[in-house]
CSV table of C-alpha atoms and ligand atoms in Angstrom, one decimal:
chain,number,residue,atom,x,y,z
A,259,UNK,CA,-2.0,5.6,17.0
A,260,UNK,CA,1.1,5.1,15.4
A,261,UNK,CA,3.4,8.0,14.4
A,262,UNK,CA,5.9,7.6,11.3
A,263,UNK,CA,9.7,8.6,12.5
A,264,UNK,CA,11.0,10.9,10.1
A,265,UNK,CA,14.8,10.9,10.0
A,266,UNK,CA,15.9,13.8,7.6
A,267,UNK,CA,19.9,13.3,6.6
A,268,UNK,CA,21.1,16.3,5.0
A,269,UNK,CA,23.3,14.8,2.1
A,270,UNK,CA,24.2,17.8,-0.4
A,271,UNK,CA,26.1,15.7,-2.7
A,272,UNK,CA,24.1,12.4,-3.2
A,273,UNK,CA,22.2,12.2,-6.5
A,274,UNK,CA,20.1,9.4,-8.0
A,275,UNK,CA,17.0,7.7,-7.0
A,276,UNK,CA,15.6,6.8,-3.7
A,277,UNK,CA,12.5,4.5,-2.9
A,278,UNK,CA,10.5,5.8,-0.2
A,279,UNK,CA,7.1,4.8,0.9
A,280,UNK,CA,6.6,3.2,-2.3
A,281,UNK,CA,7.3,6.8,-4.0
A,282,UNK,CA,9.8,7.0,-6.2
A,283,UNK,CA,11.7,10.2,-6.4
A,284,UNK,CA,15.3,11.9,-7.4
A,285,UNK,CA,16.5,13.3,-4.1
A,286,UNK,CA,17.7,17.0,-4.2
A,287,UNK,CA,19.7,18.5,-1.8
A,288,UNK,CA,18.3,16.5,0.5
A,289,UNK,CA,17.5,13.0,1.2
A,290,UNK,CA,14.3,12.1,3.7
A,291,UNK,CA,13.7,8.8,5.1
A,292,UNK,CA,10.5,7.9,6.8
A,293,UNK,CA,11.2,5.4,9.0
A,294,UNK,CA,8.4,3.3,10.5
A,295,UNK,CA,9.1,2.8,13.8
A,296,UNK,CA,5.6,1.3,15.4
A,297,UNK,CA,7.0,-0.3,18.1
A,298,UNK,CA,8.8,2.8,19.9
A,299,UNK,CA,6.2,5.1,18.1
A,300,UNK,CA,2.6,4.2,18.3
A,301,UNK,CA,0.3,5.5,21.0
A,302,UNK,CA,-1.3,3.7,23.8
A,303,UNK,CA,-4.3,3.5,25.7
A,304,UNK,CA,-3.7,3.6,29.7
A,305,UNK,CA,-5.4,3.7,32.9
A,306,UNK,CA,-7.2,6.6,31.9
A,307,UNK,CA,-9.3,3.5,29.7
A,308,UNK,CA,-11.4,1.1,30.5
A,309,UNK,CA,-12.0,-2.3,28.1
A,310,UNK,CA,-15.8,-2.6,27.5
A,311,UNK,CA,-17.9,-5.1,25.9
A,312,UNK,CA,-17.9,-3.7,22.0
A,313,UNK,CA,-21.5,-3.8,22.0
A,314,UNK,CA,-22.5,-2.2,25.1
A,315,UNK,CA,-19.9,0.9,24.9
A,316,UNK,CA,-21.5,4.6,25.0
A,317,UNK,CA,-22.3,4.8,21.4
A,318,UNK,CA,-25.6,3.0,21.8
A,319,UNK,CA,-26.9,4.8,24.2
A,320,UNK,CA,-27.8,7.5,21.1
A,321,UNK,CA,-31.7,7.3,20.9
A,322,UNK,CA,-30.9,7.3,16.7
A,323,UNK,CA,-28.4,4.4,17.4
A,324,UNK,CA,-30.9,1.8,19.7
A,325,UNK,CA,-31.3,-1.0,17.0
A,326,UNK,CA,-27.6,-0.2,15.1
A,327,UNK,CA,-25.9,-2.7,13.7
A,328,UNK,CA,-22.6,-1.9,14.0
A,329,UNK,CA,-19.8,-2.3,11.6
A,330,UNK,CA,-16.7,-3.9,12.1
A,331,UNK,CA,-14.9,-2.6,8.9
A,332,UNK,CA,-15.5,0.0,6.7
A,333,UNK,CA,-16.9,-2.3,3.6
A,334,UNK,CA,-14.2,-0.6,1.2
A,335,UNK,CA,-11.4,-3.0,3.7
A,336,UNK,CA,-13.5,-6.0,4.2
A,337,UNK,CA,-11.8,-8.5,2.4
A,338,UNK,CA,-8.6,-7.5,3.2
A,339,UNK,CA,-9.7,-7.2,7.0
A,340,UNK,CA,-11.8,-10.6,7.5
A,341,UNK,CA,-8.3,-12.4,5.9
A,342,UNK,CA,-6.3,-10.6,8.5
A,343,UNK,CA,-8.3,-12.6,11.4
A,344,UNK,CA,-6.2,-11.6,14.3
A,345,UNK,CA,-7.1,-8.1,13.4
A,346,UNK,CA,-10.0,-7.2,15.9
A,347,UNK,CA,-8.6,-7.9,19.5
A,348,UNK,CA,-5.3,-9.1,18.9
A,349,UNK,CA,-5.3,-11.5,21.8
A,350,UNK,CA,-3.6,-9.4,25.2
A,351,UNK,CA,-3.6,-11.5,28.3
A,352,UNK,CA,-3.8,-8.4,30.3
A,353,UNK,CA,-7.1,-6.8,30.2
A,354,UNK,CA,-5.8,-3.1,30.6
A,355,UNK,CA,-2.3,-3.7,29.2
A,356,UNK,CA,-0.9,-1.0,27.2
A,357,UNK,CA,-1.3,-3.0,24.4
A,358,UNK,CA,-5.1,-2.8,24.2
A,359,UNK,CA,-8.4,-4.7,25.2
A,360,UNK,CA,-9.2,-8.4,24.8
A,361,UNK,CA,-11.2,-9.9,21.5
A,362,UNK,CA,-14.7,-8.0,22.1
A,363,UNK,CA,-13.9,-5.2,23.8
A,364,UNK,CA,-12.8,-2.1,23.4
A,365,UNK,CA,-10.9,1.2,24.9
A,366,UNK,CA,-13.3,3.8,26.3
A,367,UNK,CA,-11.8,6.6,28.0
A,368,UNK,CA,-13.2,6.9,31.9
A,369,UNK,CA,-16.4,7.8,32.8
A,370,UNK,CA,-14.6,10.3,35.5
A,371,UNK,CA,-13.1,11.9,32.5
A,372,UNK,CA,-15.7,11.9,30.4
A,373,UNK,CA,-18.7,13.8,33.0
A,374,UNK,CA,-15.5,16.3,33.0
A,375,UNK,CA,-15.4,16.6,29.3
A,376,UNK,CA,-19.1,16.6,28.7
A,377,UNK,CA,-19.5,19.8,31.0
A,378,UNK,CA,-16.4,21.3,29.4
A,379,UNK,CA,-17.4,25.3,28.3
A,380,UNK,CA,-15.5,26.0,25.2
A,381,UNK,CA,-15.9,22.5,23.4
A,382,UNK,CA,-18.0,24.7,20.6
A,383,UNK,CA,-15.9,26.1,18.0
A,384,UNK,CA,-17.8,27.9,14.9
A,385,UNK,CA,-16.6,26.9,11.9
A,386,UNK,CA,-18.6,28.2,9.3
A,387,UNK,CA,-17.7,31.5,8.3
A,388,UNK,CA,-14.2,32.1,8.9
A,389,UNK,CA,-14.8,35.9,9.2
A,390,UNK,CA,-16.9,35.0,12.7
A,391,UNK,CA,-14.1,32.8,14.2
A,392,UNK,CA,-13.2,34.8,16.9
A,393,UNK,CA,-16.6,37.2,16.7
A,394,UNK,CA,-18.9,33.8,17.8
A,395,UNK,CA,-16.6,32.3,20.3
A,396,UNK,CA,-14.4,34.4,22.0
A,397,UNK,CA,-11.3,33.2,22.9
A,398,UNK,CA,-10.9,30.6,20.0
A,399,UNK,CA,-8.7,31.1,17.3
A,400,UNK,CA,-7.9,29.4,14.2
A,401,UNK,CA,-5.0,29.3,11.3
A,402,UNK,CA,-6.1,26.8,8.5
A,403,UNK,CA,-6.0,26.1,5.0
A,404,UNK,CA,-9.1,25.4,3.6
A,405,UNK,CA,-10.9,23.8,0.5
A,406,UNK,CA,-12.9,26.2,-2.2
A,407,UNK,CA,-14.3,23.7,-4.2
A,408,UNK,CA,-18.0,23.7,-5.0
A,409,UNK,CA,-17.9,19.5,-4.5
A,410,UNK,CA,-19.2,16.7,-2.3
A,411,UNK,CA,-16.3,15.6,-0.3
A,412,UNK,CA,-16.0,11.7,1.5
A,413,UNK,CA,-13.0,12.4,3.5
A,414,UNK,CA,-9.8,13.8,3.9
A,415,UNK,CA,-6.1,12.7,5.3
A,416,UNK,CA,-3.2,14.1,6.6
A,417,UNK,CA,0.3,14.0,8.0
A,418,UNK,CA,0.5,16.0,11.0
A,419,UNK,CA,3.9,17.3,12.6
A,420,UNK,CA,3.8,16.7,16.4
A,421,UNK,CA,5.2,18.6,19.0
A,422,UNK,CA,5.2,19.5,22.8
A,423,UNK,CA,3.7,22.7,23.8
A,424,UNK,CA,3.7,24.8,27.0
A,425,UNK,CA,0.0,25.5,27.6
A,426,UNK,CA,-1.8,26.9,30.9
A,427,UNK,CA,-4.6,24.9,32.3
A,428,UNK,CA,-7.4,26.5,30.6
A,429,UNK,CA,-6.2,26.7,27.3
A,430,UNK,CA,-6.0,24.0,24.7
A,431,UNK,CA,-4.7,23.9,21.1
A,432,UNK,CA,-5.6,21.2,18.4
A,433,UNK,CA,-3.6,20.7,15.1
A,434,UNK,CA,-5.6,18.3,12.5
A,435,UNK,CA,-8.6,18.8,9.8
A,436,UNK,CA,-12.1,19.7,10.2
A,437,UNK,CA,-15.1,18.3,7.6
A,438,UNK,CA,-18.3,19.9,7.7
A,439,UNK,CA,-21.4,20.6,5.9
A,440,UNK,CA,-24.7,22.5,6.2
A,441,UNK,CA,-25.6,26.4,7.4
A,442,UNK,CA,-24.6,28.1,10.7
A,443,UNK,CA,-27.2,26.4,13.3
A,444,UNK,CA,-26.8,23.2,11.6
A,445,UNK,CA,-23.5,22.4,11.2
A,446,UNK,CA,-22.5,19.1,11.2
A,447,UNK,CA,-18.4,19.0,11.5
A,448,UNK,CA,-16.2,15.9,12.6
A,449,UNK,CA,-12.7,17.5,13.8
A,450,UNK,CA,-9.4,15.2,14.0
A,451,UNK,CA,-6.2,15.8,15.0
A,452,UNK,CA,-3.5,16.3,17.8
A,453,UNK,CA,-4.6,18.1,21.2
A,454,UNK,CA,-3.1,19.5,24.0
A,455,UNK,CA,-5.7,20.0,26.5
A,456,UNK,CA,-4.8,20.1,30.0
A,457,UNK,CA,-8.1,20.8,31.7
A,458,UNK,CA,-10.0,17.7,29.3
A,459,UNK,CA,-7.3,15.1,29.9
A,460,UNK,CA,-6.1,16.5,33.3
A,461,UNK,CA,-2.6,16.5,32.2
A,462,UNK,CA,-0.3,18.0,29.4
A,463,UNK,CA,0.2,15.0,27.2
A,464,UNK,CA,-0.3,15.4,23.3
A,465,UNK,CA,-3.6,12.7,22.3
A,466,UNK,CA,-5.7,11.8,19.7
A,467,UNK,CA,-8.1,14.3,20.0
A,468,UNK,CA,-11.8,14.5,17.8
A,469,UNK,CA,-14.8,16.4,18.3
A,470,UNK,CA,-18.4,16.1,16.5
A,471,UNK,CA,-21.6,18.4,16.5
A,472,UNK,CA,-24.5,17.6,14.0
A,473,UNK,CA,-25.7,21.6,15.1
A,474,UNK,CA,-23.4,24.0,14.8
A,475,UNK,CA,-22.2,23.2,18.4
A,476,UNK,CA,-25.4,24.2,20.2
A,477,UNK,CA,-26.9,20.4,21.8
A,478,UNK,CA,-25.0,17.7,20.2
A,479,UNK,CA,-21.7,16.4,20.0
A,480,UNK,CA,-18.9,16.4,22.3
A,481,UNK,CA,-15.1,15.7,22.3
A,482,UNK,CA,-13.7,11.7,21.6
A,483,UNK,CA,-16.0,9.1,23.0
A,484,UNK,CA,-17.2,11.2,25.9
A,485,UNK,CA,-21.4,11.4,24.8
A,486,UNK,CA,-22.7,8.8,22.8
A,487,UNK,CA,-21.7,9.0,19.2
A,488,UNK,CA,-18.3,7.5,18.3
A,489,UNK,CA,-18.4,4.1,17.3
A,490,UNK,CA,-15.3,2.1,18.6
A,491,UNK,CA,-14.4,-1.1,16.8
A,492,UNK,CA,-10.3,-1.1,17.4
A,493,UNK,CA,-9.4,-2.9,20.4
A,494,UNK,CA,-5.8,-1.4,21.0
A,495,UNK,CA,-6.1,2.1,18.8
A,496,UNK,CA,-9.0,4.9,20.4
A,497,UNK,CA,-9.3,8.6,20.4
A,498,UNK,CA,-7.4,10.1,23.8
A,499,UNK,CA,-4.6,7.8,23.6
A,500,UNK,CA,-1.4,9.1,24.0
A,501,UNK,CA,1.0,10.3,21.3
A,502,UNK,CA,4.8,9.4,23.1
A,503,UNK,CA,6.8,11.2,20.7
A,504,UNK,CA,7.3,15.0,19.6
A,505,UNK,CA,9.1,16.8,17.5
A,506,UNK,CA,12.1,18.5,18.2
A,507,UNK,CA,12.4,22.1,17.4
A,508,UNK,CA,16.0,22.7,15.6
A,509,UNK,CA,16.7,19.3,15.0
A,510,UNK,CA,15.9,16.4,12.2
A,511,UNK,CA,14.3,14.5,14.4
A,512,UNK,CA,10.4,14.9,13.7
A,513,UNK,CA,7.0,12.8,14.0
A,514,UNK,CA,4.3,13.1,11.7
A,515,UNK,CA,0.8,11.3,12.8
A,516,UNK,CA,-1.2,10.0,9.9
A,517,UNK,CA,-4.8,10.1,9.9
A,518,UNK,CA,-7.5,9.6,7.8
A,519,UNK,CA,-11.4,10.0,7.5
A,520,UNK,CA,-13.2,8.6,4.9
A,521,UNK,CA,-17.0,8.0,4.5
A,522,UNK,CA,-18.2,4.8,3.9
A,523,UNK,CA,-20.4,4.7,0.3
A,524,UNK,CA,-22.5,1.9,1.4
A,525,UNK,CA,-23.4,2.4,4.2
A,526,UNK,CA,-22.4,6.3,5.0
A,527,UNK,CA,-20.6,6.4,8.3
A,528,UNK,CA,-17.1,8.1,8.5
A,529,UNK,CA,-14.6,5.8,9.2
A,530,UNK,CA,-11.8,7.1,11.5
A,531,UNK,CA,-8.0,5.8,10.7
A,532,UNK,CA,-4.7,6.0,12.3
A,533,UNK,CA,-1.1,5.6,11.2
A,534,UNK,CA,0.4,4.9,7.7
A,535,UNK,CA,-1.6,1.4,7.8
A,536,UNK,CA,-4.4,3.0,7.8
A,537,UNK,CA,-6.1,1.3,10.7
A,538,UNK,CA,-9.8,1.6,10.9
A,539,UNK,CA,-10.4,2.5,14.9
A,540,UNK,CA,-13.8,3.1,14.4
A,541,UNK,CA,-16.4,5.7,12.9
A,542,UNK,CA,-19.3,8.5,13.4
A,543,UNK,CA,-22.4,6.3,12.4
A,544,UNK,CA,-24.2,8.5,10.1
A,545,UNK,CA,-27.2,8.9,12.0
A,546,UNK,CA,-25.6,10.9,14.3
A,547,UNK,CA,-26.1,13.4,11.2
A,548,UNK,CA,-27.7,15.3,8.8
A,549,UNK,CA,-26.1,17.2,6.3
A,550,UNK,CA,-22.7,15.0,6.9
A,551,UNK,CA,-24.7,11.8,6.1
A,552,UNK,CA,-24.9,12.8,2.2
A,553,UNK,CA,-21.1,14.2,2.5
A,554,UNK,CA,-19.7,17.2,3.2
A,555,UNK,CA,-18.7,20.7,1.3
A,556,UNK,CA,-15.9,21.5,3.2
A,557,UNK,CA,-12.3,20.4,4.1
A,558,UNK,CA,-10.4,22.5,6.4
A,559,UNK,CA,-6.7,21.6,7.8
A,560,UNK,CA,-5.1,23.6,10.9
A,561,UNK,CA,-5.2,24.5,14.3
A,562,UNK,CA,-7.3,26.0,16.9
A,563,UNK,CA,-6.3,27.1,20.3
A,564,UNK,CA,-8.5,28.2,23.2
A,565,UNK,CA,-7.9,30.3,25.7
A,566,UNK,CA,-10.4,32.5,28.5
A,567,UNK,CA,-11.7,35.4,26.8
A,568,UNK,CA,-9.0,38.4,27.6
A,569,UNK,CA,-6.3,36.3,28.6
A,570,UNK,CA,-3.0,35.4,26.2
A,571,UNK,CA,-3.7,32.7,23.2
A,572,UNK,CA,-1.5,29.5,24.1
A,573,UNK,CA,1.0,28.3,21.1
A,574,UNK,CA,-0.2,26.2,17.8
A,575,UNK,CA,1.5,24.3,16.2
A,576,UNK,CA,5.3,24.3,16.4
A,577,UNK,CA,5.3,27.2,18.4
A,578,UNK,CA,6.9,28.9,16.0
A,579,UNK,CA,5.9,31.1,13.2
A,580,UNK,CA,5.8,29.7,8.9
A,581,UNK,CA,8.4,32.1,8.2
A,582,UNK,CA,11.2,29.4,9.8
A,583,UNK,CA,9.6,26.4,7.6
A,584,UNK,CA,9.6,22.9,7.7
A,585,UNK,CA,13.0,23.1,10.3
A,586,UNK,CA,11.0,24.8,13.0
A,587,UNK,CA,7.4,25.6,12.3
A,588,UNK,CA,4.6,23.2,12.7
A,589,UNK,CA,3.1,21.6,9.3
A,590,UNK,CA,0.2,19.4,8.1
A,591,UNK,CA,2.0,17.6,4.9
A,592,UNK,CA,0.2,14.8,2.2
A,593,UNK,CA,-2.9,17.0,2.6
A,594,UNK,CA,-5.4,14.6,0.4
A,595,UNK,CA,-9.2,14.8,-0.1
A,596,UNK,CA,-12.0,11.9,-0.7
A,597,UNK,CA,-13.8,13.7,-3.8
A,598,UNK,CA,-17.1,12.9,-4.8
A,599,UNK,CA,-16.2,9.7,-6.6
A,600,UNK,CA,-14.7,8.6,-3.3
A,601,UNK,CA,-11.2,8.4,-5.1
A,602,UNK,CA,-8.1,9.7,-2.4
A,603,UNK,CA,-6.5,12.2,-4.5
A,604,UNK,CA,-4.5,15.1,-3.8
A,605,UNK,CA,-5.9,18.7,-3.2
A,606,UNK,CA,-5.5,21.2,-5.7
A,607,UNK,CA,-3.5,24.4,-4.9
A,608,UNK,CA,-5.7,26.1,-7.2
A,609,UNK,CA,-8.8,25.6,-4.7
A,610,UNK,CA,-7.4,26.2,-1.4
A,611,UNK,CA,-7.4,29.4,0.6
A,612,UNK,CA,-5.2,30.2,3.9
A,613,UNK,CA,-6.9,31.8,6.3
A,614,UNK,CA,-5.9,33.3,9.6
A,615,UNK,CA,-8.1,35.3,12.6
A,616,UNK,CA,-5.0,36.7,14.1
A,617,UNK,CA,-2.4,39.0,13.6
A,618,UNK,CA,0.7,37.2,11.7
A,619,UNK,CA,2.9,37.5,15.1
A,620,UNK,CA,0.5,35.5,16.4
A,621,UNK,CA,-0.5,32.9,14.2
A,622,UNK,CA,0.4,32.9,10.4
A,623,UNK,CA,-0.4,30.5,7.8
A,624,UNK,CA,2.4,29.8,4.8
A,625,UNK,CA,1.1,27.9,1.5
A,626,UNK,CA,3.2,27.3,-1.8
A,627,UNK,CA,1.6,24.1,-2.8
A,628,UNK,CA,3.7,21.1,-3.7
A,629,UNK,CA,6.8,20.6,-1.8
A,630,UNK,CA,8.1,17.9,-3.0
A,631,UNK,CA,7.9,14.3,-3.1
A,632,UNK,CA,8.4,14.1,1.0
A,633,UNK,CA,5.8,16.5,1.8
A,634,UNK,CA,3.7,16.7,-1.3
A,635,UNK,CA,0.8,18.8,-0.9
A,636,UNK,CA,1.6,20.4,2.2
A,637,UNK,CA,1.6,24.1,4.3
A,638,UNK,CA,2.9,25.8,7.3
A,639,UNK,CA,1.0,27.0,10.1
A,640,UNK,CA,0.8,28.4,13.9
A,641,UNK,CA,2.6,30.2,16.1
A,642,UNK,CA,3.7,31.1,19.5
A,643,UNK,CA,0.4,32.9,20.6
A,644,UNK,CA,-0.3,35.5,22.7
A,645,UNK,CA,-2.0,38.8,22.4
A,646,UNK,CA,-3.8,37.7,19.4
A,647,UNK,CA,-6.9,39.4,19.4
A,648,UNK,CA,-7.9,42.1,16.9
B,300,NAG,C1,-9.5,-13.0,1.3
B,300,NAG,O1,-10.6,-13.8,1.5
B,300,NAG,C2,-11.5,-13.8,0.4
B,300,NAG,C3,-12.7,-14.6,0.8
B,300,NAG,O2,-13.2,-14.3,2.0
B,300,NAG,C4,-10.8,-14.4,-0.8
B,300,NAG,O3,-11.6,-14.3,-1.9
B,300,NAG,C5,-9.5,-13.5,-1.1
B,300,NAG,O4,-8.8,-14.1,-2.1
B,300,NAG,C6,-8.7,-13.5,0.2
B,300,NAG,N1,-7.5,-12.6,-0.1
B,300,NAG,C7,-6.3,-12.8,0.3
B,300,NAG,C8,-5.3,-11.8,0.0
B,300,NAG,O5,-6.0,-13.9,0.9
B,301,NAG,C1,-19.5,35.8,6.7
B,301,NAG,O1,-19.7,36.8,7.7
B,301,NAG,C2,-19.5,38.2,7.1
B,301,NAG,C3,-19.6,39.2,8.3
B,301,NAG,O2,-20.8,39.0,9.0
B,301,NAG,C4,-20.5,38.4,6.0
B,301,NAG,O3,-20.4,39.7,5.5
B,301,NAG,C5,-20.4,37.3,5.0
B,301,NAG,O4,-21.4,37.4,4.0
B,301,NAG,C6,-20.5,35.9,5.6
B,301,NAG,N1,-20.2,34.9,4.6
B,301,NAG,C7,-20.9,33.8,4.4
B,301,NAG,C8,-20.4,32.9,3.3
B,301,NAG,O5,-21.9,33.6,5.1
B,302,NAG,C1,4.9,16.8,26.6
B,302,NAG,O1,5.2,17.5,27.8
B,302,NAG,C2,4.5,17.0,29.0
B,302,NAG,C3,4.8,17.9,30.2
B,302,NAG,O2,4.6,19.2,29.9
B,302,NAG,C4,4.8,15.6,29.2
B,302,NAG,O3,4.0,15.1,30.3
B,302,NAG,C5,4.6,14.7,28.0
B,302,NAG,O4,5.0,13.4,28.2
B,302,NAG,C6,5.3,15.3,26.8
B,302,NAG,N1,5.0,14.6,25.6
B,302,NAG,C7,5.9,14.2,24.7
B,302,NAG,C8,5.4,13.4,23.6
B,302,NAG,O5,7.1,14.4,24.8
């Protein structure tokens, strides 16, 4: 996972035309920079991974998935992947090196970890009607921004800000997009995003963090890789590695992390990506699914925090509320949707609707549409927690 450094100089006086990204805008009273800083930035796999043969990881051990053939790019990259042969498993002499497995094999986080995630008691997280959020599973609560559209959707992406939060060991709090499809007891929902999540990981670190159900939480699905279901292909990038930078509250200095889903129109799996490259790790085989397989109806971007039922909700986000904007709250910017015609466009302030399950001194959520050519599309969210119940 690689993080873009964003370096924000306030210049008041500077006028004219900068070239960022490829985007071409006329600065106002400020001038951004996105810096891409992979090296220092990106997020790495450790001991909590092991390097497995690609074809015998814990995928296939999915009764839908015994004779699948797996898929080593998502066909919409293929040509520009094959040409780029050092892609899969750039070669590491050091099997468990930070910088990823050898040709063949790829990151699976430990077994010890995942027996602890599997039996984990608040990985379900209803989804489908906001107005249930914290009436279904207590303890859960959610500020998000969500898509009204009455479309098929392939897909979504996102830059997320990152930062560090203070979180007791049974709480956890996840900012990234959710996209789902299908009633209540069937939900099918693939989650991405940032997590803190002490008492899954065993430690406070912020990781790429995922879940899937294909059933509205009840039998199926699980966090990352940790029951069969995720398909791994990257040899370096994987879901639980480590994000090594955060955001500072106060200051310019802030990381966004990229990432991308996008279903596949050939052959219907939902690739996962990382960073500004847009590095396919790997994807949620659409057998796994139901509803999901044909697409989904629903984008959602936010955060979710957990905490025991009666207790205080931990922080999302930034910690801090909308109301001190992009300086000090937490934000999802370049929010963009995969629409039926599997074109990446941006999403249309006209269909999207903030919603929130707390009061707004818990968690608040602040939309205006476009802010400008750095953050395009993009909206405030989270808070620092606490009695949030109503
Ligand atoms: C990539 O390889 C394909 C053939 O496999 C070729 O047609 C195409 O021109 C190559 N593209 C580049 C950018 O080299
Ligand atoms: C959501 O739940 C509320 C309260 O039970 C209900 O009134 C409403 O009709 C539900 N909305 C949908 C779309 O199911
Ligand atoms: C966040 O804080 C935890 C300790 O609470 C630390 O282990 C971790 O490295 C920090 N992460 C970042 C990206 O600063």
């Amino acid at each position: 996972m690689k993080i873009i450094f964003l370096f924000l100089i306030v210049s008041f006086c500077v006028q004219g035309y900068e070239i960022d990204g490829g985007r071409i805008h006329k600065p106002k009273k400020q001038q951004f920079h996105r810096l891409h800083d992979h090296q220092s930035t990106q997020g790495s796999i450790d001991d909590d991974f092991d390097c497995v043969e690609i074809y015998k990881q814990p995928a296939f051990q999915h009764p839908l998935l015994k004779n699948h053939k797996i898929q080593l790019f998502p066909t919409f990259m293929r040509t520009r992947m094959q040409n780029r042969s050092s892609y899969l498993g750039k070669a590491n002499k050091d099997e468990n090196s930070m910088r990823g497995c050898r040709p063949g094999k790829v990151p699976i986080i430990k077994t010890t970890m995942r027996q602890k995630l599997k039996t984990h008691p608040s990985s379900r997280s209803e989804l489908d009607n906001f107005t249930q959020y914290s009436k279904s599973y207590p303890g859960h609560h959610f500020a998000t921004l969500d898509t009204t559209q009455d479309i098929t959707f392939h897909g979504a992406s996102a830059a997320i800000s990152t930062y560090n939060l203070s979180l007791h060991a049974n709480q956890y709090s996840i900012c990234g997009f959710w996209i789902q499809s299908g009633p209540p007891t069937e939900l099918n929902s693939i989650q991405v995003g940032t997590g803190i999540h002490p008492s899954l990981y065993g430690d406070h670190q912020i990781r790429l963090t995922a879940h899937w159900t294909a059933d509205g939480y009840h039998k199926t699905g699980c966090f990352n890789q940790l029951c069969p279901g995720f398909v791994q292909v990257h040899s370096q990038f994987s879901l639980g590695e480590v994000l090594k930078h955060s955001s500072v509250i106060g200051s310019e200095e802030k990381y966004l992390s990229d990432i991308k889903v996008k279903q596949d129109k050939f052959t219907g799996h939902w690739w996962l990506f990382g960073s500004l490259d847009h590095i396919p790790m790997g994807y949620w085989p659409k057998q796994i699914f139901t509803h999901l397989s044909k697409g989904s109806s629903l984008v959602r971007y936010g955060g979710e925090t957990f905490a025991p039922p009666n207790t205080i909700s931990p922080p999302m986000g930034s910690g801090r509320l909308p109301q001190e904007l992009f300086k000090n709250s937490g934000y999802i910017a370049d929010l963009m949707i995969v629409d039926s015609n599997y074109n990446e466009v941006e999403v249309n302030s006209k269909y999207m609707k903030p919603n929130c399950d707390t009061t707004s001194n818990c968690y608040d959520v602040l939309y205006h549409g476009y802010e400008g050519p750095f953050y395009r599309q993009a909206f405030l969210f989270g808070g620092p927690g606490g009695q949030c119940g109503i």
